C-alpha cells in the first residue's frame, strides 16, 4: 500500500472513530467544536494561506456544521457561518481578494435596504438582532466568501483538498448515526421525514449534508482513486452516505446530490477523448450498479416505504395531496407578499410575521428565493439574478472548473428546499467562482 493511501486511510479512520466517540461520550462533541475553530485559526496563521488554507479551514467548518448542531457541539448555533467569514477574512488578509468582484459588492449592498427597513417594521416583542442575523447571515456569508473566491486561481489538487476537508466531518456524522440508529426497521413506520434516523435533528439539513457528502466521495471515486484500495474505500463511504441520507426520508438533499454526480459525469464525458470515454463508461456502469444496489438494500430495510416516499405516497400507497409537505403554501404567501410590497419588500425577518398575521401560520420559509422576494422586493430579485448568472458567465471563460455547474446546482436546489439555514449553500456556491487550473502536486 502506498504512503498516500495509508495517510488517507488513517484520516478516514480518525473521523470514523471520532463519530463513535461522540456517540459514547457526548461531551467530546463540545471539545471537537472548539478544536475546529481554534485549530483552524492557528492553521491559517501558521501557513499564512500559501496554499488556500483559509478555504480548507472554512470547508471543514461547513462539513462539520450539521454534525455539531446534531450533537450539541457548536459553541453557538449560527457560529459556522461566522466561522467561515472569519477564515475568509484571514485569507483576504494574507492573500488579498479580487478587485473585480463588483457583482458581489453590489449583491451585499442590495441587502442593506431590507435590513434598514427591518428596524422600523418588526413587532415590538421580536428580538431584532436574532431576526436579522438568522435571515441575513447566509446571504452575507455567501457575498463575503464570493468576494474572496471570485476568479481566484487555484490548482486542481488544492481544490480537491478543499472538497475533501468538507467531506471528512460528514464521515464522522455518518459513523455517529450508524450507532445512533443501528436498526432502521424499528424506527421507520411511515413515509414522513424521520428524526430517529437523522440523530434527532432536522432530516432536511441532515439529508442535505449527506447528499453533499455522497457527491464528494463519488467524485473522489472517479478523480482521486489511483489504486484499487482507494477506489474501494471511497466507493464504500459514498454508498454508506447515500444509504444514511435516504433513510432520513428527506428527498431534497439526496436528489440534489444525485444531480451533482450526473453533472460531473456529463462534464467529464464531454471533455474526454475516446479512451477516456471508454473508461468513463465502465465507471458509470459501476456507479449505476452501486446506486441500484444501495436503493434495493434501502427499500428492503424500510419495507418498501422509501419507494413510496419518493413516489409521494403515504404508507398505505395513497397519493399525497401535497408534493412539498405544505411548503408551497408558504412560498405562495411570500409571492403574494412581494406583489403587495414590490420595491423594498417587507424587511428582513418580517415575512414570517406577515404570514402569521394573514394565515395564523408563522412557519419559517424553506425557500430562499421566495423569502428574498418577500423581504427584499425587487432588490432581492436583482441580487438572485446576479448570483445565478455570474458563475455561468465565468464558466464561458474557464471551462476547466469541472465542479462549477455541480456547485451552482447544489446552491440553487438547496436554497429551494432548505433556504440558507446552514453555511453549506453559501460556501459551496463561492467555490464555483474559483479559476481552477491543472498543476502537478509538489
XYZ file of C-alpha atoms in Angstrom:
442
model
C 0.000 0.000 0.000
C 1.327 3.437 -0.938
C 2.176 6.062 1.680
C -0.596 8.314 0.325
C -3.139 5.517 0.741
C -2.045 4.846 4.321
C -2.299 8.537 5.265
C -5.722 8.860 3.659
C -6.950 5.700 5.358
C -5.710 6.981 8.733
C -7.575 10.270 8.269
C -10.800 8.433 7.388
C -10.420 6.059 10.361
C -9.770 9.007 12.680
C -13.049 10.668 11.684
C -14.949 7.386 11.885
C -13.618 6.852 15.427
C -14.492 10.454 16.241
C -18.132 9.794 15.341
C -18.095 6.684 17.562
C -16.538 8.603 20.470
C -19.159 11.343 20.226
C -21.837 8.636 20.412
C -20.227 7.085 23.524
C -19.236 10.358 25.219
C -21.403 13.303 24.048
C -19.084 15.866 25.678
C -16.467 15.016 23.020
C -18.634 16.957 20.529
C -18.039 20.164 22.546
C -14.281 19.593 22.537
C -14.370 18.841 18.805
C -16.348 22.030 18.132
C -13.846 24.270 19.917
C -10.831 22.464 18.408
C -12.149 23.069 14.882
C -12.310 26.836 15.283
C -9.215 27.323 17.444
C -7.149 24.835 15.413
C -8.311 26.336 12.113
C -7.358 29.816 13.311
C -3.765 28.814 14.118
C -3.567 26.629 10.996
C -4.230 29.599 8.718
C -1.852 31.853 10.694
C 0.957 29.267 10.596
C 0.666 28.656 6.844
C -0.162 32.309 6.005
C -2.635 30.958 3.453
C 0.114 29.998 0.999
C -1.976 27.151 -0.428
C -5.501 28.422 0.270
C -5.571 27.034 3.803
C -8.305 29.562 4.629
C -10.590 27.723 2.218
C -9.605 24.370 3.730
C -10.439 25.593 7.256
C -13.725 27.131 6.097
C -14.630 23.946 4.217
C -14.042 21.839 7.330
C -16.328 24.141 9.330
C -19.033 23.771 6.678
C -18.786 19.978 6.671
C -18.977 19.785 10.486
C -21.888 22.208 10.983
C -24.813 19.770 10.901
C -22.914 17.135 12.912
C -22.103 19.678 15.635
C -25.664 21.001 15.691
C -26.961 17.450 15.936
C -24.707 16.601 18.885
C -24.736 19.980 20.651
C -21.078 20.593 19.867
C -21.358 24.061 18.320
C -20.288 26.842 20.734
C -23.104 28.934 19.170
C -25.896 27.708 16.907
C -25.008 30.013 13.978
C -21.262 30.035 14.586
C -20.408 28.093 11.422
C -21.444 30.950 9.108
C -19.452 33.415 11.186
C -16.552 30.985 11.357
C -16.486 30.714 7.560
C -16.426 34.519 7.286
C -13.596 34.800 9.853
C -11.440 32.316 7.932
C -12.258 34.056 4.655
C -11.250 37.423 6.139
C -7.987 35.826 7.271
C -7.481 34.586 3.726
C -8.086 38.109 2.445
C -5.537 39.478 4.931
C -2.793 37.142 3.729
C -3.709 36.785 0.048
C -5.964 39.725 -0.789
C -9.230 39.490 -2.688
C -10.427 40.059 -6.211
C -10.720 43.719 -7.146
C -13.091 42.755 -9.958
C -15.676 41.099 -7.667
C -18.066 44.002 -8.296
C -21.165 41.776 -8.712
C -20.835 40.564 -5.133
C -20.246 44.015 -3.677
C -23.441 45.024 -5.450
C -25.207 41.934 -4.047
C -24.219 42.869 -0.486
C -25.346 46.465 -1.000
C -28.737 45.251 -2.264
C -29.281 43.559 1.117
C -28.881 46.830 3.077
C -32.304 48.445 2.420
C -34.100 45.324 3.680
C -32.033 45.364 6.896
C -32.680 49.082 7.455
C -36.405 48.611 6.830
C -36.493 45.814 9.400
C -35.514 48.157 12.225
C -38.797 50.044 11.684
C -41.314 47.290 10.895
C -40.639 44.304 13.172
C -43.080 43.708 16.009
C -42.127 45.243 19.337
C -41.692 41.871 21.082
C -39.473 40.407 18.320
C -35.746 40.120 19.032
C -34.385 42.443 16.334
C -30.812 41.138 16.419
C -31.802 37.471 16.187
C -34.379 38.081 13.438
C -31.854 39.887 11.253
C -28.932 37.547 11.970
C -30.951 34.373 11.307
C -32.155 35.530 7.894
C -29.246 37.593 6.619
C -26.185 35.660 7.851
C -26.435 33.162 4.977
C -26.534 35.731 2.141
C -23.791 37.810 3.803
C -21.613 34.707 4.211
C -22.131 33.958 0.524
C -21.220 37.520 -0.503
C -18.061 37.651 1.625
C -16.829 34.224 0.504
C -17.556 35.062 -3.140
C -15.534 38.290 -2.999
C -12.564 36.185 -1.897
C -13.001 33.332 -4.395
C -14.063 35.353 -7.450
C -11.639 34.400 -10.254
C -9.029 33.304 -7.712
C -6.615 30.854 -9.334
C -6.293 27.507 -7.617
C -4.670 24.245 -8.812
C -6.949 21.235 -9.120
C -5.166 19.268 -6.385
C -5.778 22.119 -3.891
C -9.416 22.244 -4.965
C -9.706 18.530 -4.218
C -8.147 19.142 -0.787
C -10.765 21.806 -0.024
C -13.569 19.463 -1.094
C -12.119 16.594 0.971
C -11.935 18.866 4.048
C -15.670 19.425 3.646
C -16.335 15.697 3.401
C -14.310 14.414 6.370
C -16.643 15.649 9.159
C -19.538 14.089 7.246
C -17.744 10.743 7.698
C -17.862 11.344 11.467
C -21.567 12.195 11.208
C -22.192 9.030 9.185
C -20.499 6.856 11.800
C -22.357 8.592 14.645
C -25.720 7.860 13.001
C -24.690 4.246 12.362
C -24.566 3.725 16.130
C -27.395 6.147 16.954
C -29.874 4.205 14.791
C -28.469 0.668 14.426
C -31.753 -0.961 13.355
C -33.596 1.064 10.738
C -36.620 -1.248 10.640
C -37.508 -0.440 14.254
C -37.960 3.303 13.633
C -39.340 3.529 10.068
C -43.127 3.364 10.323
C -44.308 5.954 7.775
C -43.166 7.918 4.730
C -42.629 11.151 6.672
C -39.176 12.646 7.286
C -37.690 10.708 10.178
C -35.931 12.321 13.143
C -34.827 8.960 14.559
C -32.657 8.226 11.532
C -31.237 11.777 11.473
C -29.875 11.863 15.000
C -32.898 13.663 16.439
C -32.047 16.667 14.248
C -33.783 18.161 11.197
C -33.913 15.455 8.480
C -33.857 18.141 5.778
C -30.467 19.500 6.861
C -29.054 16.030 7.518
C -30.095 14.788 4.066
C -28.605 17.922 2.512
C -25.194 17.320 4.066
C -25.283 13.601 3.178
C -26.215 14.465 -0.407
C -23.160 16.726 -0.497
C -21.008 14.013 1.101
C -22.298 11.449 -1.401
C -21.165 13.719 -4.235
C -17.767 14.415 -2.615
C -16.834 10.751 -2.242
C -18.305 9.677 -5.571
C -16.202 12.415 -7.187
C -13.149 11.097 -5.328
C -14.019 7.596 -6.562
C -13.765 8.922 -10.117
C -10.971 11.503 -9.838
C -8.777 10.671 -6.838
C -8.733 6.871 -6.644
C -5.392 5.842 -8.128
C -5.365 2.386 -6.539
C -7.978 -0.320 -6.062
C -7.812 0.250 -2.314
C -8.656 3.964 -2.691
C -11.392 3.125 -5.188
C -12.998 0.644 -2.810
C -12.697 2.922 0.244
C -14.180 5.993 -1.461
C -16.990 3.982 -3.033
C -17.823 2.338 0.302
C -18.085 5.742 2.009
C -20.180 7.187 -0.837
C -22.604 4.245 -0.726
C -22.903 4.434 3.066
C -23.639 8.155 2.904
C -26.244 7.524 0.204
C -27.933 4.989 2.446
C -27.819 7.197 5.550
C -29.186 10.125 3.567
C -32.040 8.135 2.044
C -33.275 6.695 5.353
C -33.841 10.226 6.687
C -36.774 10.182 4.215
C -35.973 13.773 3.268
C -35.721 13.877 -0.513
C -34.315 17.275 -1.458
C -30.717 16.770 -0.360
C -30.382 13.323 -1.917
C -31.903 14.334 -5.253
C -29.558 17.337 -5.321
C -26.515 15.142 -4.641
C -27.542 12.743 -7.403
C -27.931 15.631 -9.878
C -24.456 16.876 -8.953
C -22.991 13.457 -9.760
C -24.772 13.418 -13.135
C -23.447 16.918 -13.963
C -19.891 15.885 -13.080
C -20.113 12.746 -15.220
C -21.590 14.736 -18.095
C -18.745 17.282 -17.878
C -16.038 14.600 -17.779
C -17.621 12.696 -20.648
C -17.852 15.826 -22.799
C -14.194 16.754 -22.149
C -12.685 13.274 -22.546
C -11.160 11.703 -25.634
C -12.175 8.277 -26.941
C -10.001 6.318 -24.483
C -11.223 8.459 -21.585
C -14.846 7.924 -22.567
C -14.392 4.163 -22.674
C -13.002 4.264 -19.116
C -15.834 6.544 -18.032
C -18.376 4.124 -19.468
C -17.057 1.434 -17.132
C -17.076 3.879 -14.216
C -20.658 4.964 -14.922
C -21.865 1.360 -15.135
C -20.045 0.584 -11.882
C -21.578 3.616 -10.101
C -25.035 2.850 -11.512
C -24.859 -0.713 -10.173
C -23.707 0.594 -6.790
C -26.621 3.069 -6.662
C -29.157 0.388 -7.655
C -27.762 -1.959 -5.002
C -27.961 0.824 -2.380
C -31.555 1.650 -3.311
C -32.534 -2.042 -3.245
C -30.984 -2.525 0.188
C -32.654 0.658 1.498
C -36.003 -0.483 0.124
C -35.557 -3.845 1.856
C -34.579 -2.223 5.171
C -37.558 0.173 5.098
C -40.095 -2.406 3.979
C -40.622 -0.621 0.657
C -41.546 2.691 2.345
C -38.641 4.519 0.693
C -40.152 3.694 -2.721
C -43.476 5.190 -1.610
C -41.739 8.255 -0.178
C -40.099 9.122 -3.481
C -43.346 8.335 -5.305
C -45.070 10.867 -2.988
C -47.305 8.243 -1.387
C -48.240 7.555 2.213
C -47.562 4.247 3.963
C -50.778 2.799 2.546
C -49.733 3.672 -1.011
C -52.188 6.580 -1.432
C -51.057 9.626 -3.381
C -50.407 12.611 -1.114
C -52.197 15.874 -1.838
C -49.004 17.923 -1.401
C -45.692 17.053 -3.017
C -43.792 19.540 -0.840
C -45.270 18.911 2.644
C -47.064 22.256 2.670
C -44.041 24.380 1.777
C -45.742 25.519 -1.422
C -48.316 27.376 0.711
C -45.539 29.307 2.453
C -43.903 30.077 -0.910
C -47.207 31.278 -2.378
C -47.761 33.542 0.622
C -44.307 35.049 0.123
C -45.001 35.662 -3.552
C -48.226 37.460 -2.564
C -46.256 39.479 -0.006
C -43.830 40.503 -2.746
C -46.674 41.571 -5.038
C -48.005 43.780 -2.245
C -44.544 45.224 -1.494
C -42.665 45.015 -4.822
C -39.859 47.567 -4.354
C -38.152 47.018 -0.989
C -40.201 44.093 0.342
C -41.384 43.944 3.934
C -37.953 43.805 5.596
C -35.654 41.034 6.798
C -37.461 38.620 9.136
C -40.811 40.366 8.672
C -42.106 37.775 6.189
C -42.928 35.217 8.910
C -44.758 37.893 10.949
C -46.840 38.947 7.945
C -47.668 35.303 7.218
C -48.763 34.728 10.824
C -50.991 37.822 10.767
C -52.625 36.752 7.494
C -52.926 32.982 7.917
C -52.157 32.195 11.551
C -49.164 30.145 10.368
C -45.781 31.624 11.286
C -43.709 28.839 9.675
C -40.238 29.995 8.675
C -39.510 29.914 4.973
C -37.712 26.936 3.415
C -37.275 28.727 0.081
C -34.602 31.422 -0.080
C -35.825 32.632 -3.463
C -39.354 33.499 -2.343
C -38.002 34.790 1.001
C -35.687 37.207 -0.834
C -38.607 38.323 -2.973
C -40.897 38.917 0.014
C -38.368 40.532 2.334
C -36.116 42.392 -0.151
C -38.548 43.025 -3.013
C -37.207 43.785 -6.477
C -33.752 44.368 -4.983
C -33.813 40.750 -3.838
C -34.679 39.536 -7.337
C -31.800 41.540 -8.802
C -29.478 40.011 -6.190
C -30.624 36.489 -7.068
C -30.093 37.134 -10.771
C -26.537 38.279 -10.018
C -25.889 35.087 -8.081
C -27.323 32.839 -10.777
C -25.757 34.313 -13.911
C -22.277 35.342 -12.695
C -20.939 31.756 -12.361
C -22.410 30.872 -15.761
C -20.514 33.780 -17.329
C -17.331 32.587 -15.604
C -17.953 29.106 -16.996
C -17.702 30.526 -20.512
C -14.281 31.961 -19.586
C -12.890 28.964 -17.689
C -14.397 25.645 -18.702
C -11.784 23.643 -16.784
C -13.614 24.029 -13.450
C -15.385 20.680 -13.603
C -17.141 21.413 -10.314
C -18.645 24.780 -11.293
C -22.015 23.558 -12.550
C -22.202 20.970 -9.748
C -21.694 23.606 -7.061
C -24.096 26.035 -8.688
C -26.728 23.273 -8.837
C -26.162 22.458 -5.156
C -26.691 26.100 -4.169
C -29.771 26.572 -6.348
C -31.615 23.396 -5.391
C -30.637 23.564 -1.717
C -31.960 27.105 -1.232
C -35.225 25.941 -2.815
C -35.933 23.355 -0.103
C -33.693 24.272 2.855
C -33.172 28.031 2.396
C -29.766 29.079 3.800
C -30.163 27.634 7.284
C -26.613 26.259 7.089
C -23.357 27.647 5.712
C -23.123 24.891 3.067
C -25.019 26.521 0.149
C -23.233 29.861 0.685
C -19.726 28.388 0.814
C -20.232 25.767 -1.898
C -21.591 28.487 -4.175
C -18.431 30.553 -3.665
C -16.279 27.598 -4.764
C -17.952 27.754 -8.191
C -16.212 31.103 -8.781
C -12.666 29.730 -8.463
C -10.445 29.672 -11.534
C -9.244 26.061 -11.472
C -6.161 25.023 -13.433
C -4.115 21.863 -13.663
C -0.738 21.714 -11.921
C 1.226 18.722 -10.722
C 1.256 18.242 -6.954
C 4.522 19.195 -5.295
